mmCIF file with all atom_site columns, C-alpha atoms and ligand atoms in Angstrom:
data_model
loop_
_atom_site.group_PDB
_atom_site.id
_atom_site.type_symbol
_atom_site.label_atom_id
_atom_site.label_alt_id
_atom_site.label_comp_id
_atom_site.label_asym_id
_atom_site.label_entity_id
_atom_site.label_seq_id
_atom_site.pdbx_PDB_ins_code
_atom_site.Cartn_x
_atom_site.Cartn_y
_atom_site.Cartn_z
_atom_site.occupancy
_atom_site.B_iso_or_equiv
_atom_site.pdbx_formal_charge
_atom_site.auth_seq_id
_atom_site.auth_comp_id
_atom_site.auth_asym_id
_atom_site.auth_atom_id
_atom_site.pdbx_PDB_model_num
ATOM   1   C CA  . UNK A 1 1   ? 160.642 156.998 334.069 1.00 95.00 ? 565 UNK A CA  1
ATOM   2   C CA  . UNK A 1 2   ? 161.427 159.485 331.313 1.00 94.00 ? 566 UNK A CA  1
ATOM   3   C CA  . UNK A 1 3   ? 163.900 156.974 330.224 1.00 96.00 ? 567 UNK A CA  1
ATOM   4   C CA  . UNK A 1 4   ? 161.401 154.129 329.376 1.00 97.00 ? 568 UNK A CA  1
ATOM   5   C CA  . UNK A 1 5   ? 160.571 154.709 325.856 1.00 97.00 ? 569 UNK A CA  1
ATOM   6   C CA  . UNK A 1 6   ? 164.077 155.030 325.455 1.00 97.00 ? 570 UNK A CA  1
ATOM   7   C CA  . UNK A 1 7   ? 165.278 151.857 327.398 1.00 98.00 ? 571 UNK A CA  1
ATOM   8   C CA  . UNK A 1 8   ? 162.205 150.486 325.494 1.00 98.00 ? 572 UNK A CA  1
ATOM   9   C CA  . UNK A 1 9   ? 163.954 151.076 322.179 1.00 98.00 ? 573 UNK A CA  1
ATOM   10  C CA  . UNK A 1 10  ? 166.992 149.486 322.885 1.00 98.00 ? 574 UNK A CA  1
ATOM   11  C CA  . UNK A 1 11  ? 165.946 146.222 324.069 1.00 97.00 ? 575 UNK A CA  1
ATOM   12  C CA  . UNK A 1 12  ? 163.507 146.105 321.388 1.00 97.00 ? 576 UNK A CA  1
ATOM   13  C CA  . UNK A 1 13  ? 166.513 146.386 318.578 1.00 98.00 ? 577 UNK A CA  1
ATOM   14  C CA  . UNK A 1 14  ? 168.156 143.786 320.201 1.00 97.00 ? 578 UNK A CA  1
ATOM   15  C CA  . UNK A 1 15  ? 165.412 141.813 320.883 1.00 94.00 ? 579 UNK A CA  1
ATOM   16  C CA  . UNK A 1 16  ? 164.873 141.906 316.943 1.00 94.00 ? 580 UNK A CA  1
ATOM   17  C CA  . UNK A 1 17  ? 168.606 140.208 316.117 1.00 94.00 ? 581 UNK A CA  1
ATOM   18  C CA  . UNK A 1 18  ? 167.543 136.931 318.499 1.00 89.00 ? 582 UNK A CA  1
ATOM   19  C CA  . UNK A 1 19  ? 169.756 138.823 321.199 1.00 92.00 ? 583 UNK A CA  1
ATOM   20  C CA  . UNK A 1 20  ? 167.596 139.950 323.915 1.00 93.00 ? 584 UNK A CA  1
ATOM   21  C CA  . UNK A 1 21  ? 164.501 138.640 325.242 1.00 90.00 ? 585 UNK A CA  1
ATOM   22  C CA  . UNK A 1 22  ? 161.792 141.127 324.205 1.00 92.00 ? 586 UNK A CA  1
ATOM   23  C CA  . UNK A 1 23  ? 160.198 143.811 326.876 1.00 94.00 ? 587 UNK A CA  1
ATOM   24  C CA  . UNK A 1 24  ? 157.256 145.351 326.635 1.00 96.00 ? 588 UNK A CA  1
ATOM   25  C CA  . UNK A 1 25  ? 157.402 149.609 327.190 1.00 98.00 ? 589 UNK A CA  1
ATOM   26  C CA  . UNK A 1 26  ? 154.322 148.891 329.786 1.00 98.00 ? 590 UNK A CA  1
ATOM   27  C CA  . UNK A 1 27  ? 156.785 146.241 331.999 1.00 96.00 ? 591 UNK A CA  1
ATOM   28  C CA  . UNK A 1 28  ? 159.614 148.021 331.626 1.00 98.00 ? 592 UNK A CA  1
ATOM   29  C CA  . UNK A 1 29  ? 157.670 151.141 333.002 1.00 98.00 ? 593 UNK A CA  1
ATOM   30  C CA  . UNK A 1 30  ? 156.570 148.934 335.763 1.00 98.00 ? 594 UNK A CA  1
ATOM   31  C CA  . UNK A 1 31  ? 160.218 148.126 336.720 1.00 97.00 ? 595 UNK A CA  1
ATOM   32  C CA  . UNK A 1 32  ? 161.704 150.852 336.144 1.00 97.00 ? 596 UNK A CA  1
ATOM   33  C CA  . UNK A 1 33  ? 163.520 151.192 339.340 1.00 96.00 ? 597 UNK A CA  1
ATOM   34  C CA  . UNK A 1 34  ? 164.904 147.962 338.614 1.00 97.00 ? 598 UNK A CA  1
ATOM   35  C CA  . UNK A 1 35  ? 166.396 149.462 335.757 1.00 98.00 ? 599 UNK A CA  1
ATOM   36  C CA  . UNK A 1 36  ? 170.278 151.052 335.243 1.00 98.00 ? 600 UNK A CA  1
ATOM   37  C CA  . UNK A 1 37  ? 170.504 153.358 332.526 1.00 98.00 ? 601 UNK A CA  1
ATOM   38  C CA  . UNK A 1 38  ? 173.556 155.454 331.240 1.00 98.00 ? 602 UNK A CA  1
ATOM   39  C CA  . UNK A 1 39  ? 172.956 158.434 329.825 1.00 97.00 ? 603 UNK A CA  1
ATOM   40  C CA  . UNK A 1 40  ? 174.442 161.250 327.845 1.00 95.00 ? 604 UNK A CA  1
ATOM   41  C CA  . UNK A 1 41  ? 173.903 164.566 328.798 1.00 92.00 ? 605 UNK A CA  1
ATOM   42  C CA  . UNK A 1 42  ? 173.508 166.922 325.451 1.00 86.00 ? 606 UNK A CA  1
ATOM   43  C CA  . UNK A 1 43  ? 172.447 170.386 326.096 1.00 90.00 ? 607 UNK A CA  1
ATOM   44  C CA  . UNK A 1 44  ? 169.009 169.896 327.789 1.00 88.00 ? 608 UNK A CA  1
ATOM   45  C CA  . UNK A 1 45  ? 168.380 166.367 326.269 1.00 88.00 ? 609 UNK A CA  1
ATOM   46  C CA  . UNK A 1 46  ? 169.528 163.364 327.680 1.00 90.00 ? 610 UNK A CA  1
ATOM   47  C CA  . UNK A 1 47  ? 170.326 159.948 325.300 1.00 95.00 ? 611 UNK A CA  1
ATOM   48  C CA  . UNK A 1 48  ? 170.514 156.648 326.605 1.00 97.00 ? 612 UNK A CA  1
ATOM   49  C CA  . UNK A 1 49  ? 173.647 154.942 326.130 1.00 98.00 ? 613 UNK A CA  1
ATOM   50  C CA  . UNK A 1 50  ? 172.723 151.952 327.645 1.00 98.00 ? 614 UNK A CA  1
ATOM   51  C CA  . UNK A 1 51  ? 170.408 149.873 330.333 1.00 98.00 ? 615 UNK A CA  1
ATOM   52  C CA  . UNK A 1 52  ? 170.667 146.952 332.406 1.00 98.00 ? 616 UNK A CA  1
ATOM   53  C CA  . UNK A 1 53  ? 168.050 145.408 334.934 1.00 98.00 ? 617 UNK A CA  1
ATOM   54  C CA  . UNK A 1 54  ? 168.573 144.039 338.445 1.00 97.00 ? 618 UNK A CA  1
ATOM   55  C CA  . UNK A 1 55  ? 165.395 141.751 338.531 1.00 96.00 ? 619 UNK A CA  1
ATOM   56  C CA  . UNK A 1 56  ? 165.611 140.264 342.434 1.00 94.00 ? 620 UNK A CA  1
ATOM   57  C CA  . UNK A 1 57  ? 165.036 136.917 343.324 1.00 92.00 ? 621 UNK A CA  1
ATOM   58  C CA  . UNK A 1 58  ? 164.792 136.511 347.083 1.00 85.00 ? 622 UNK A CA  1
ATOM   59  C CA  . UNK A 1 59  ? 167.120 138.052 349.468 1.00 80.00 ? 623 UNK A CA  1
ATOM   60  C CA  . UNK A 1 60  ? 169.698 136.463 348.302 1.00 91.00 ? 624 UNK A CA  1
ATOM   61  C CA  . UNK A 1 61  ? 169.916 136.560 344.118 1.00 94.00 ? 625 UNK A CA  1
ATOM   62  C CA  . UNK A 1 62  ? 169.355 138.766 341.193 1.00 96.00 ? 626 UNK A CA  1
ATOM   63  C CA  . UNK A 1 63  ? 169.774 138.107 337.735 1.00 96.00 ? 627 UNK A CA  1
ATOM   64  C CA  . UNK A 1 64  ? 171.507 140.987 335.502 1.00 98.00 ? 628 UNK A CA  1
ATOM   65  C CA  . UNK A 1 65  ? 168.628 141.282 332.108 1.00 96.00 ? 629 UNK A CA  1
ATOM   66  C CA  . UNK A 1 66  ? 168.169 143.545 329.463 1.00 97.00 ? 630 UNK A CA  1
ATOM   67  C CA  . UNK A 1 67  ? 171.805 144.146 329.173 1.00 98.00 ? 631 UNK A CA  1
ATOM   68  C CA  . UNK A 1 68  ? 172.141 146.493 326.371 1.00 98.00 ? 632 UNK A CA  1
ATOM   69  C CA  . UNK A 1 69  ? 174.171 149.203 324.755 1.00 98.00 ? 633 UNK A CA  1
ATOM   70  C CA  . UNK A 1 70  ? 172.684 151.408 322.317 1.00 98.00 ? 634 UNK A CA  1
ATOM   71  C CA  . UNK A 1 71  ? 173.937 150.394 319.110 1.00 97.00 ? 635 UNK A CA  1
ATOM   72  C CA  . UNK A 1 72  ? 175.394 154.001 317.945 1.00 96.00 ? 636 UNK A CA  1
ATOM   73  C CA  . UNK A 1 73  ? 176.831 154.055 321.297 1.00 97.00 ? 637 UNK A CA  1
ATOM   74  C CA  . UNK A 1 74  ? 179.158 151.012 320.186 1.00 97.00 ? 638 UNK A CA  1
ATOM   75  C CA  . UNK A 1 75  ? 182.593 150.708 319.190 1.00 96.00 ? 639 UNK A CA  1
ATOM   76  C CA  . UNK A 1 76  ? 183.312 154.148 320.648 1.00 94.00 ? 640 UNK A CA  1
ATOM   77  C CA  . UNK A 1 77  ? 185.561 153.485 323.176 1.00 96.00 ? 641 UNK A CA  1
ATOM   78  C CA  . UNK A 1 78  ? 183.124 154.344 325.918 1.00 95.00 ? 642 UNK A CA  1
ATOM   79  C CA  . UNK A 1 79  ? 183.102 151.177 327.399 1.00 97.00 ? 643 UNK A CA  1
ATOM   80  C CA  . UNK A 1 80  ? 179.688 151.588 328.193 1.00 98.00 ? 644 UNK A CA  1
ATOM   81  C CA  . UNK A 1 81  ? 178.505 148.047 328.138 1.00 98.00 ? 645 UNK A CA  1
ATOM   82  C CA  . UNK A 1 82  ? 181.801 147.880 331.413 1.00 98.00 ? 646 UNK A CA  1
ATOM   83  C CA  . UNK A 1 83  ? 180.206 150.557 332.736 1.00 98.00 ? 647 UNK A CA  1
ATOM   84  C CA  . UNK A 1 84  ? 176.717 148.936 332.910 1.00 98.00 ? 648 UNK A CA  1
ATOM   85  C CA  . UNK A 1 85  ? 178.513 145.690 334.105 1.00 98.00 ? 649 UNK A CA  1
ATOM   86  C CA  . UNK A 1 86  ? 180.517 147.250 336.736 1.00 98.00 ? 650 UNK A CA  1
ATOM   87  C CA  . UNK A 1 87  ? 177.275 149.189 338.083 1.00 98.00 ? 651 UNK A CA  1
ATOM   88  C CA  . UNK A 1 88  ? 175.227 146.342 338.300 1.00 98.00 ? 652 UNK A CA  1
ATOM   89  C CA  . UNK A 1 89  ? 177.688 144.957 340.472 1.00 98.00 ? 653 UNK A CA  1
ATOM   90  C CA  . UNK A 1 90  ? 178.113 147.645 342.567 1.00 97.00 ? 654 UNK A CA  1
ATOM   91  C CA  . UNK A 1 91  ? 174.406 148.176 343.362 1.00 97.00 ? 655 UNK A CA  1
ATOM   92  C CA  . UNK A 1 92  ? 174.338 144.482 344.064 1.00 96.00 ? 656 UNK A CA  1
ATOM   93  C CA  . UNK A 1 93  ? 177.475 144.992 346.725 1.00 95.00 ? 657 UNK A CA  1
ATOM   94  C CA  . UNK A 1 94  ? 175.331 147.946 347.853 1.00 95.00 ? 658 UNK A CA  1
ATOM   95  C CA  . UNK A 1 95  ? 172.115 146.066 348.606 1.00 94.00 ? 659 UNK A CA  1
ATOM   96  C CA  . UNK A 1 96  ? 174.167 142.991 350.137 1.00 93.00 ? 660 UNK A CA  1
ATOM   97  C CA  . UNK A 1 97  ? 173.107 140.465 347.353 1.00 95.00 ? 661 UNK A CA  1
ATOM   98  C CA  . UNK A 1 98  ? 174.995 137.455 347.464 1.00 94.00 ? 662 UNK A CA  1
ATOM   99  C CA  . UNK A 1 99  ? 174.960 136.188 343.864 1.00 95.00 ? 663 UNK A CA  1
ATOM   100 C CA  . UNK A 1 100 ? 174.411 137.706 340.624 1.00 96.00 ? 664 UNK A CA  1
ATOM   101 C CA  . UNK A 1 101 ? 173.560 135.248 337.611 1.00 96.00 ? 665 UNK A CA  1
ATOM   102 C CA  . UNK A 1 102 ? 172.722 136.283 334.048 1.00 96.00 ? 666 UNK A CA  1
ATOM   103 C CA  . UNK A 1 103 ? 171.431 133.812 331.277 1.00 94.00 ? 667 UNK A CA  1
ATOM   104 C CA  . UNK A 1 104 ? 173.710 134.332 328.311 1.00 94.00 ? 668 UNK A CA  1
ATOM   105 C CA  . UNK A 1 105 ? 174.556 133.582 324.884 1.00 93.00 ? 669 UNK A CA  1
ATOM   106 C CA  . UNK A 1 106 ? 177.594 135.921 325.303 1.00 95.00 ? 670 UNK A CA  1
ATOM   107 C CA  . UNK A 1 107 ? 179.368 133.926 329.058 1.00 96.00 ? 671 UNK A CA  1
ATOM   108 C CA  . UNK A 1 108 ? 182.366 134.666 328.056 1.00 97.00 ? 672 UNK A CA  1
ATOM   109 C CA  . UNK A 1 109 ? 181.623 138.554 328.760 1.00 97.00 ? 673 UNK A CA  1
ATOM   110 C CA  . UNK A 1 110 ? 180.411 137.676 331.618 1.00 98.00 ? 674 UNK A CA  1
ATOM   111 C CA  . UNK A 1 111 ? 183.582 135.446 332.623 1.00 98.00 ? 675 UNK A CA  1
ATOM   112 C CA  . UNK A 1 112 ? 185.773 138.712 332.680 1.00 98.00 ? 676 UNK A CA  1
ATOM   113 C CA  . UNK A 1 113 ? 183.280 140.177 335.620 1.00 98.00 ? 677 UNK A CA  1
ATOM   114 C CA  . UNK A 1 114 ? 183.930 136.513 337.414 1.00 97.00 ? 678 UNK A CA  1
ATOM   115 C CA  . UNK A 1 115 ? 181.078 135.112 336.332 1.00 97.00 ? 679 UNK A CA  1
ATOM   116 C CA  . UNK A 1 116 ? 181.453 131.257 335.775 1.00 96.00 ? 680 UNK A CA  1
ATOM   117 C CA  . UNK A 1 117 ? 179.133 129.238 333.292 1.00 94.00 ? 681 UNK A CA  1
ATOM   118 C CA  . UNK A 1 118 ? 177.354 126.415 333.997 1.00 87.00 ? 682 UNK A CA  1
ATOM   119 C CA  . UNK A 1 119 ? 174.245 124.162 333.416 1.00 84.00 ? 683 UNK A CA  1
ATOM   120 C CA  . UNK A 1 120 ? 170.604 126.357 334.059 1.00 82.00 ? 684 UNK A CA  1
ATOM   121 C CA  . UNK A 1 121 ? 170.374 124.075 336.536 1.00 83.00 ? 685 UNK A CA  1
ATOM   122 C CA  . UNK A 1 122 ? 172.513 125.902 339.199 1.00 85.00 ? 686 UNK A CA  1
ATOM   123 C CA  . UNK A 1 123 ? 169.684 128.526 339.220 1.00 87.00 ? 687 UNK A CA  1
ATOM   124 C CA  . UNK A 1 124 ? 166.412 126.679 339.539 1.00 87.00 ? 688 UNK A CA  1
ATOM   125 C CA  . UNK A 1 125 ? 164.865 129.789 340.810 1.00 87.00 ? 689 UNK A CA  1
ATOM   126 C CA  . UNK A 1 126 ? 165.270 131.071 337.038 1.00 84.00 ? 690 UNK A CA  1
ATOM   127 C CA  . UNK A 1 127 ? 164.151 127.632 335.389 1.00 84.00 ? 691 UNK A CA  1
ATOM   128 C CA  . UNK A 1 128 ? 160.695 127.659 337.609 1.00 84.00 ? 692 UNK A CA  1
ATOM   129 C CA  . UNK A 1 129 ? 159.907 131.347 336.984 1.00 86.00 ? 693 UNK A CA  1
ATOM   130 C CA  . UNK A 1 130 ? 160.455 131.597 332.964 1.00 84.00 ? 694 UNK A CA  1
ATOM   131 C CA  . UNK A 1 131 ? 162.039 128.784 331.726 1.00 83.00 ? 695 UNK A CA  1
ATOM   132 C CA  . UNK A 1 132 ? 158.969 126.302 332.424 1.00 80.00 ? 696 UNK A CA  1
ATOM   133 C CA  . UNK A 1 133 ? 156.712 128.209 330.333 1.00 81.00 ? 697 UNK A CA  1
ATOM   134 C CA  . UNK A 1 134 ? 158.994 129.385 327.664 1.00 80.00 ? 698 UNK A CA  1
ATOM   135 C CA  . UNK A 1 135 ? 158.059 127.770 324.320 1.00 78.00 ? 699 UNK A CA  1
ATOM   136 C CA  . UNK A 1 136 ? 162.152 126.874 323.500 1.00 80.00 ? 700 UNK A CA  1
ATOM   137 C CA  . UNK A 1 137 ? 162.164 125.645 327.087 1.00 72.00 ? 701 UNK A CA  1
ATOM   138 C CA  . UNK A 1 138 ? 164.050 122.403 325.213 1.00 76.00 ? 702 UNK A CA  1
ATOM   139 C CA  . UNK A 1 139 ? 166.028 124.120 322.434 1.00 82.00 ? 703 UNK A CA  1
ATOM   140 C CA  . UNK A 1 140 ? 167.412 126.790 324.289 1.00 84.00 ? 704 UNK A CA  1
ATOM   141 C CA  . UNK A 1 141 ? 170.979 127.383 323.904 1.00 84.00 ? 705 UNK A CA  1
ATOM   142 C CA  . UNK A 1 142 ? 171.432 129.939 326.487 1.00 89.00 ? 706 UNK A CA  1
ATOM   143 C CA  . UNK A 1 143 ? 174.157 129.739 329.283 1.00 92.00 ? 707 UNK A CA  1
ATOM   144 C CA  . UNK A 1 144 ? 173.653 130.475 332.846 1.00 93.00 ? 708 UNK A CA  1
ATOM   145 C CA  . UNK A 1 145 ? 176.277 132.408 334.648 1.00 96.00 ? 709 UNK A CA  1
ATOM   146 C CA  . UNK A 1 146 ? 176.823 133.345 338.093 1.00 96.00 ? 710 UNK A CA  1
ATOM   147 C CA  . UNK A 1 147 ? 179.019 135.533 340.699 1.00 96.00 ? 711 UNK A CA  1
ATOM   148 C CA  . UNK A 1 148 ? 179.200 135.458 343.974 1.00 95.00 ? 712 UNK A CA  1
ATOM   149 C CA  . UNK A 1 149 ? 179.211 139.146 344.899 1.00 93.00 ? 713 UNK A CA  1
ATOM   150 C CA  . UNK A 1 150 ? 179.142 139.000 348.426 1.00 87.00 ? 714 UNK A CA  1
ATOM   151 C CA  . UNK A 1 151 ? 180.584 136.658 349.236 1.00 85.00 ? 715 UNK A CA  1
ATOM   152 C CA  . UNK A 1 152 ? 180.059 137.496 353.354 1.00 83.00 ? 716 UNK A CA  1
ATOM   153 C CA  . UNK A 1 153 ? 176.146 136.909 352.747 1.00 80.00 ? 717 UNK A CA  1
ATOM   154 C CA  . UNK A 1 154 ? 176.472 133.890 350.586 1.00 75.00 ? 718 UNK A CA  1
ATOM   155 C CA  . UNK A 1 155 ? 178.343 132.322 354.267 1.00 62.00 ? 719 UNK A CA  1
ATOM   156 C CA  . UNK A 1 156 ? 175.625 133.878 356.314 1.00 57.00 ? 720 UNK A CA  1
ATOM   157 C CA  . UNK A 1 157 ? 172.890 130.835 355.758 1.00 52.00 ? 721 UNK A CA  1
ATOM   158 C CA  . UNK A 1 158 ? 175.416 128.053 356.481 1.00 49.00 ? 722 UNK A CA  1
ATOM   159 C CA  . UNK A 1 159 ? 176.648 129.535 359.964 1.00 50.00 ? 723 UNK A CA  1
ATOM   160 C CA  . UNK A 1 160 ? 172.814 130.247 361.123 1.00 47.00 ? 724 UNK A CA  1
ATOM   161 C CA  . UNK A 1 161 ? 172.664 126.484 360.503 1.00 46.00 ? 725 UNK A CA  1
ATOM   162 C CA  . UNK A 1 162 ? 175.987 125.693 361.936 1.00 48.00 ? 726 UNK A CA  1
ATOM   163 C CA  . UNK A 1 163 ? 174.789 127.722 364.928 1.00 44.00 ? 727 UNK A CA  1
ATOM   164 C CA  . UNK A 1 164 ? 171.233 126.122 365.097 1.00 45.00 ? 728 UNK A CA  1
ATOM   165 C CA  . UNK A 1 165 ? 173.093 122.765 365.507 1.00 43.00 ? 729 UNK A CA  1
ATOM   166 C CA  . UNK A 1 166 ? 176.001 123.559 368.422 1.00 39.00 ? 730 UNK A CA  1
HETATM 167 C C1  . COA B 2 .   ? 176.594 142.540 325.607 1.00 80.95 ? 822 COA B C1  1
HETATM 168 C C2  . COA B 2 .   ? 177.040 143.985 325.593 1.00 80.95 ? 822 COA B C2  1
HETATM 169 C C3  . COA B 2 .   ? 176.239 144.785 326.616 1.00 80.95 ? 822 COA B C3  1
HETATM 170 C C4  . COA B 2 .   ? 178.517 144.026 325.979 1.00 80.95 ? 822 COA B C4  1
HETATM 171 O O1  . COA B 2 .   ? 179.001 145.357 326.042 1.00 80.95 ? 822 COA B O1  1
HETATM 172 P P1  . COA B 2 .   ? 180.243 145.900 325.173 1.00 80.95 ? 822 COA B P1  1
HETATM 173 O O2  . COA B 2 .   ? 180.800 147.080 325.852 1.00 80.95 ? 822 COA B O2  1
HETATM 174 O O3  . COA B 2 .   ? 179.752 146.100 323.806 1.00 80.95 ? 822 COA B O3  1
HETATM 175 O O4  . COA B 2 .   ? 181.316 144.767 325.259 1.00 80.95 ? 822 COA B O4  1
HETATM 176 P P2  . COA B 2 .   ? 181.812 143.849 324.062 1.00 80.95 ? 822 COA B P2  1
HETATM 177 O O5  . COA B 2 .   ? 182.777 142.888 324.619 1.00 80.95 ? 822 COA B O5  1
HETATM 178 O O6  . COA B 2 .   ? 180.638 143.301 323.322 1.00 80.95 ? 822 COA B O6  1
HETATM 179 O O7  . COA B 2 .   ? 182.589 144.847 323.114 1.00 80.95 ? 822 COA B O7  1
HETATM 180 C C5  . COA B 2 .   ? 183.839 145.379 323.401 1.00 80.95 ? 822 COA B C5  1
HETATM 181 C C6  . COA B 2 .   ? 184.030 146.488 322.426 1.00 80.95 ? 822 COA B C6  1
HETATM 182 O O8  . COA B 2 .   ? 183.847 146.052 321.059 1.00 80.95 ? 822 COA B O8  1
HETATM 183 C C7  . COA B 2 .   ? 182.738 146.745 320.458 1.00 80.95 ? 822 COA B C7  1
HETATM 184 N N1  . COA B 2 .   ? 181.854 145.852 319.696 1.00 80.95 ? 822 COA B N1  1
HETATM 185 C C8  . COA B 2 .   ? 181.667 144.539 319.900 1.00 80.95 ? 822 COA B C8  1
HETATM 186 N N2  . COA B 2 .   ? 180.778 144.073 319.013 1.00 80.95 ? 822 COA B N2  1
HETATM 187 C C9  . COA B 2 .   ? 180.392 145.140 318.262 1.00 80.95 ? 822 COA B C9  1
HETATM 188 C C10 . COA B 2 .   ? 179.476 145.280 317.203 1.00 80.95 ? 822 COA B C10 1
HETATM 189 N N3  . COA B 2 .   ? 178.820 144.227 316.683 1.00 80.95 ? 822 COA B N3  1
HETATM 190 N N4  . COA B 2 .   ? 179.281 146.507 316.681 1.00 80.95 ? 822 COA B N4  1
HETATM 191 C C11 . COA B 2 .   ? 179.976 147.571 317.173 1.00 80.95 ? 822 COA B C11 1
HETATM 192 N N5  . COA B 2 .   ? 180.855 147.486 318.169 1.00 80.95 ? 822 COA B N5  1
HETATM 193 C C12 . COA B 2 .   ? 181.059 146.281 318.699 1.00 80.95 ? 822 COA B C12 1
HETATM 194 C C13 . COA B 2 .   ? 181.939 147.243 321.629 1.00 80.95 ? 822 COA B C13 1
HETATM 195 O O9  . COA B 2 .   ? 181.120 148.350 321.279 1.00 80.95 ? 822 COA B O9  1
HETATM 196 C C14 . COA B 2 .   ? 183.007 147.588 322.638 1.00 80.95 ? 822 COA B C14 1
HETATM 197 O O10 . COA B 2 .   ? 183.655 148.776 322.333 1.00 80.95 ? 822 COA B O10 1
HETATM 198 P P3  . COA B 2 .   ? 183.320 150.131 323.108 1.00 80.95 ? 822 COA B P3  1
HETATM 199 O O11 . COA B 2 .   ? 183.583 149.868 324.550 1.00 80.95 ? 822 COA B O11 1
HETATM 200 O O12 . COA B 2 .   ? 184.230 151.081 322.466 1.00 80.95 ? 822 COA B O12 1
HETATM 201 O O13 . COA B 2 .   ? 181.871 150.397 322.852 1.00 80.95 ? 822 COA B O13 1
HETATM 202 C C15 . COA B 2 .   ? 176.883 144.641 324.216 1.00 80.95 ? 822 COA B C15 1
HETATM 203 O O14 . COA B 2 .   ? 177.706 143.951 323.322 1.00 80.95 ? 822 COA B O14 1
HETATM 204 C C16 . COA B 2 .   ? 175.451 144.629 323.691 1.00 80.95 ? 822 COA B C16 1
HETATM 205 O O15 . COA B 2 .   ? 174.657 145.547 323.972 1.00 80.95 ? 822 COA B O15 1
HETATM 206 N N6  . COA B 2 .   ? 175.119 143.575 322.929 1.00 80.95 ? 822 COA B N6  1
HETATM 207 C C17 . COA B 2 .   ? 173.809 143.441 322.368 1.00 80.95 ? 822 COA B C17 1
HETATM 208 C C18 . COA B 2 .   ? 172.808 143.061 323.430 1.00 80.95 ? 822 COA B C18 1
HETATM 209 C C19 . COA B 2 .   ? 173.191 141.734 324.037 1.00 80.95 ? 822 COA B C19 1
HETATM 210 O O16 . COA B 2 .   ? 173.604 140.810 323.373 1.00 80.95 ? 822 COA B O16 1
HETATM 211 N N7  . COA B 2 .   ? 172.981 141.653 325.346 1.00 80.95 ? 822 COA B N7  1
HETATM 212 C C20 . COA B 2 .   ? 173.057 140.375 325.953 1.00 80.95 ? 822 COA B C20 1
HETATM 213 C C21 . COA B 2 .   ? 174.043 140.201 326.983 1.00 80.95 ? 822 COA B C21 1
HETATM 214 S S1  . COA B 2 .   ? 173.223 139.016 328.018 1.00 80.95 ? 822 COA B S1  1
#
């Protein structure tokens, strides 16, 4: 939680350039647990180096928002934007989610993290929870991109119905 303002900052930079959707400090405080941050240790402060949300959908799928790296944290050779990535992914694996998209002007970051692009309409979870009301619902040029993460969960629903029909 002592992150938020923080977090807050970062998204809201981005979120000024077009890049990121914008978050308010009051929702991100409300999801904070959804929240990944990196940080820097520096004698008793801490800075964030970067953020990325897990925001659940189901069981099943999460979408990767708010992916961000602080902008003076950038071109440093921290790799902390593979760093967020790869932790994402790894709390995903952790929690046995089977897929993992993100909604992207940037898919070909995503592609290196096996993420494959496609229309929004392979996640109509995402088009009936923010895309329906957004106001550039028809002149959005955003990408959907998705993972399969776990690949052993994403088979569990088709042999419960194999077994429902021997
Ligand atoms: C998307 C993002 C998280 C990817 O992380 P990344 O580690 O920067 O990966 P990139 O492929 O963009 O960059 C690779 C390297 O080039 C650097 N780079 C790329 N564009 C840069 C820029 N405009 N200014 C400074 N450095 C830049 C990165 O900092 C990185 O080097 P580093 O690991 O030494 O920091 C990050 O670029 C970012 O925060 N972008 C702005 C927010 C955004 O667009 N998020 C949306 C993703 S859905």
């Amino acid at each position: 939680m002592s992150d938020a303002a923080a977090v807050h900052r970062v998204i809201a930079h981005y979120a000024g350039e077009g890049l990121l959707l914008p978050r308010t400090e009051a929702e991100i405080r409300e999801h904070i647990a959804r929240f990944l941050v990196l940080v820097e240790k520096r004698g008793k402060e801490e800075k964030v180096l970067g953020c990325v949300a897990l925001e659940p959908y189901g069981a099943g799928l999460a979408e990767i928002r708010s992916l961000a790296v602080a902008p003076d944290a950038r071109g440093q050779g921290r790799n902390v934007g593979d760093r967020l990535m790869k932790a994402a992914m790894d709390t995903a694996r952790r929690r046995k989610i089977a897929r993992l998209f993100a909604v992207t002007h940037r898919p070909e970051f995503f592609s290196r993290y096996g993420f494959a692009p496609g229309p929004r309409q392979i996640v109509p979870e995402k088009i009936e929870r923010d895309c329906a009301t957004c106001p550039k619902e028809h002149k959005c040029n955003l990408i959907a991109t998705v993972a399969v993460v776990c690949p052993e969960r994403e088979l569990l629903p088709v042999l419960s119905g194999a077994g429902k029909a021997l």
